[in-house]
CSV table of C-alpha atoms in Angstrom, one decimal:
chain,number,residue,atom,x,y,z
A,1,ASP,CA,137.9,10.4,120.9
A,2,ASP,CA,137.6,6.7,121.9
A,3,ILE,CA,138.3,3.9,119.4
A,4,PHE,CA,136.2,1.3,121.2
A,5,ASN,CA,132.8,1.7,122.9
A,6,GLY,CA,132.8,-1.8,124.3
A,7,LEU,CA,134.3,-5.2,124.5
A,8,LEU,CA,133.0,-8.6,123.6
A,9,TYR,CA,134.6,-11.6,125.4
A,10,PRO,CA,133.8,-15.2,125.9
A,11,THR,CA,132.2,-16.3,129.1
A,12,VAL,CA,134.3,-18.8,131.1
A,13,ALA,CA,131.3,-20.3,132.9
A,14,MET,CA,130.0,-21.6,129.6
A,15,ARG,CA,133.4,-22.8,128.4
A,16,ALA,CA,133.5,-19.9,125.9
A,17,ASN,CA,130.2,-21.1,124.2
A,18,ALA,CA,128.5,-17.8,125.0
A,19,ASP,CA,129.6,-14.1,125.1
A,20,ASN,CA,129.7,-11.2,127.6
A,21,PHE,CA,129.6,-7.5,126.7
A,22,ALA,CA,131.3,-4.7,128.6
A,23,LEU,CA,130.0,-1.3,127.3
A,24,LYS,CA,131.1,2.2,128.3
A,25,LEU,CA,128.4,3.9,130.3
A,26,ARG,CA,128.2,6.9,127.9
A,27,TYR,CA,127.7,4.5,124.9
A,28,ALA,CA,125.1,2.5,126.7
A,29,ASN,CA,123.1,5.6,127.8
A,30,ASP,CA,123.2,7.0,124.3
A,31,ASN,CA,122.4,3.9,122.3
A,32,LEU,CA,120.5,1.3,124.4
A,33,ARG,CA,117.0,1.4,125.8
A,34,PHE,CA,115.5,-0.9,128.4
A,35,GLN,CA,113.2,-3.6,127.0
A,36,LYS,CA,112.8,-6.3,129.6
A,37,ALA,CA,114.2,-7.8,132.8
A,38,GLU,CA,113.6,-11.3,134.1
A,39,TYR,CA,114.2,-12.4,137.6
A,40,ALA,CA,115.1,-16.0,138.1
A,41,ARG,CA,116.5,-18.4,140.6
A,42,ILE,CA,119.1,-20.9,139.5
A,43,GLU,CA,118.0,-24.2,141.1
A,44,ARG,CA,120.8,-26.5,139.8
A,45,VAL,CA,123.9,-26.1,137.6
A,46,ARG,CA,124.8,-28.9,135.3
A,47,ASP,CA,127.4,-29.2,132.4
A,48,PHE,CA,126.3,-26.6,129.9
A,49,ALA,CA,122.8,-26.3,131.4
A,50,TYR,CA,120.9,-24.7,134.3
A,51,ASP,CA,117.6,-25.6,136.0
A,52,ILE,CA,115.9,-22.2,136.4
A,53,THR,CA,112.7,-21.1,138.2
A,54,TRP,CA,111.4,-17.8,136.7
A,55,LEU,CA,110.0,-15.5,139.4
A,56,ASP,CA,109.2,-12.1,138.0
A,57,THR,CA,109.4,-9.9,134.9
A,58,ALA,CA,109.6,-6.2,134.2
A,59,THR,CA,109.1,-4.1,131.0
A,60,GLU,CA,109.3,-0.6,132.6
A,61,LEU,CA,111.6,1.4,134.8
A,62,GLU,CA,110.8,3.8,137.5
A,63,GLU,CA,111.6,7.5,136.9
A,64,ASP,CA,114.7,7.1,139.0
A,65,GLY,CA,115.9,4.1,136.8
A,66,ALA,CA,114.9,1.4,139.2
A,67,ILE,CA,113.3,-1.7,137.7
A,68,ARG,CA,109.5,-1.8,138.1
A,69,TRP,CA,108.7,-5.4,138.7
A,70,LYS,CA,105.2,-6.7,137.8
A,71,GLY,CA,105.0,-9.2,140.6
A,72,ARG,CA,104.2,-12.0,138.1
A,73,LEU,CA,105.4,-13.6,135.0
A,74,ASP,CA,104.4,-12.4,131.5
A,75,GLN,CA,101.1,-13.5,130.2
A,76,TRP,CA,99.2,-13.2,126.9
A,77,VAL,CA,96.0,-11.2,127.0
A,78,ILE,CA,93.1,-11.5,124.6
A,79,ARG,CA,91.7,-8.0,124.1
A,80,GLU,CA,88.7,-8.5,121.7
A,81,PRO,CA,85.5,-10.3,122.7
A,82,TYR,CA,85.6,-14.0,121.6
A,83,GLY,CA,89.2,-13.5,120.6
A,84,GLN,CA,91.5,-16.3,120.0
A,85,LEU,CA,95.3,-16.9,120.0
A,86,THR,CA,97.1,-19.7,118.3
A,87,PHE,CA,100.4,-20.8,119.8
A,88,THR,CA,103.4,-22.4,118.1
A,89,ALA,CA,106.9,-23.2,119.4
A,90,GLN,CA,109.8,-21.7,117.5
A,91,ASN,CA,113.4,-22.0,118.6
A,92,GLY,CA,112.3,-23.0,122.1
A,93,GLU,CA,109.9,-20.1,122.7
A,94,TRP,CA,106.1,-19.8,122.4
A,95,ILE,CA,104.8,-17.5,119.6
A,96,ALA,CA,101.2,-16.4,119.8
A,97,ARG,CA,99.2,-15.1,116.8
A,98,ASN,CA,95.7,-13.6,116.6
A,99,ARG,CA,93.1,-14.6,114.0
A,100,ASP,CA,94.7,-12.2,111.5
A,101,GLY,CA,98.1,-14.0,111.9
A,102,GLU,CA,99.7,-11.0,113.7
A,103,THR,CA,102.2,-11.8,116.5
A,104,VAL,CA,100.9,-11.0,120.0
A,105,GLN,CA,103.5,-10.2,122.6
A,106,PRO,CA,103.0,-11.3,126.2
A,107,GLU,CA,102.3,-8.5,128.7
């Protein structure tokens, strides 16, 4: 019986202002599920900041566990005729809401 399933430690690259996780494979397989991957190119490194170009996203895995890239960035889709989305910025991210005020996730 293991006492710890993982380890949290400060990242040196960010001068300990961010954290890294190291999880045991068994724990990760039993307790985590894939949600999203983002593919980016780091253009420039500055003190406490990076200039990044986002290249691709994925929200699904292949049956063998490989990442299924979309070939594009995420985008919001209006599903209903004459639909409308209202965008606000919260904590540095865009939040989209439909006419009923429900949050709409990008696809």
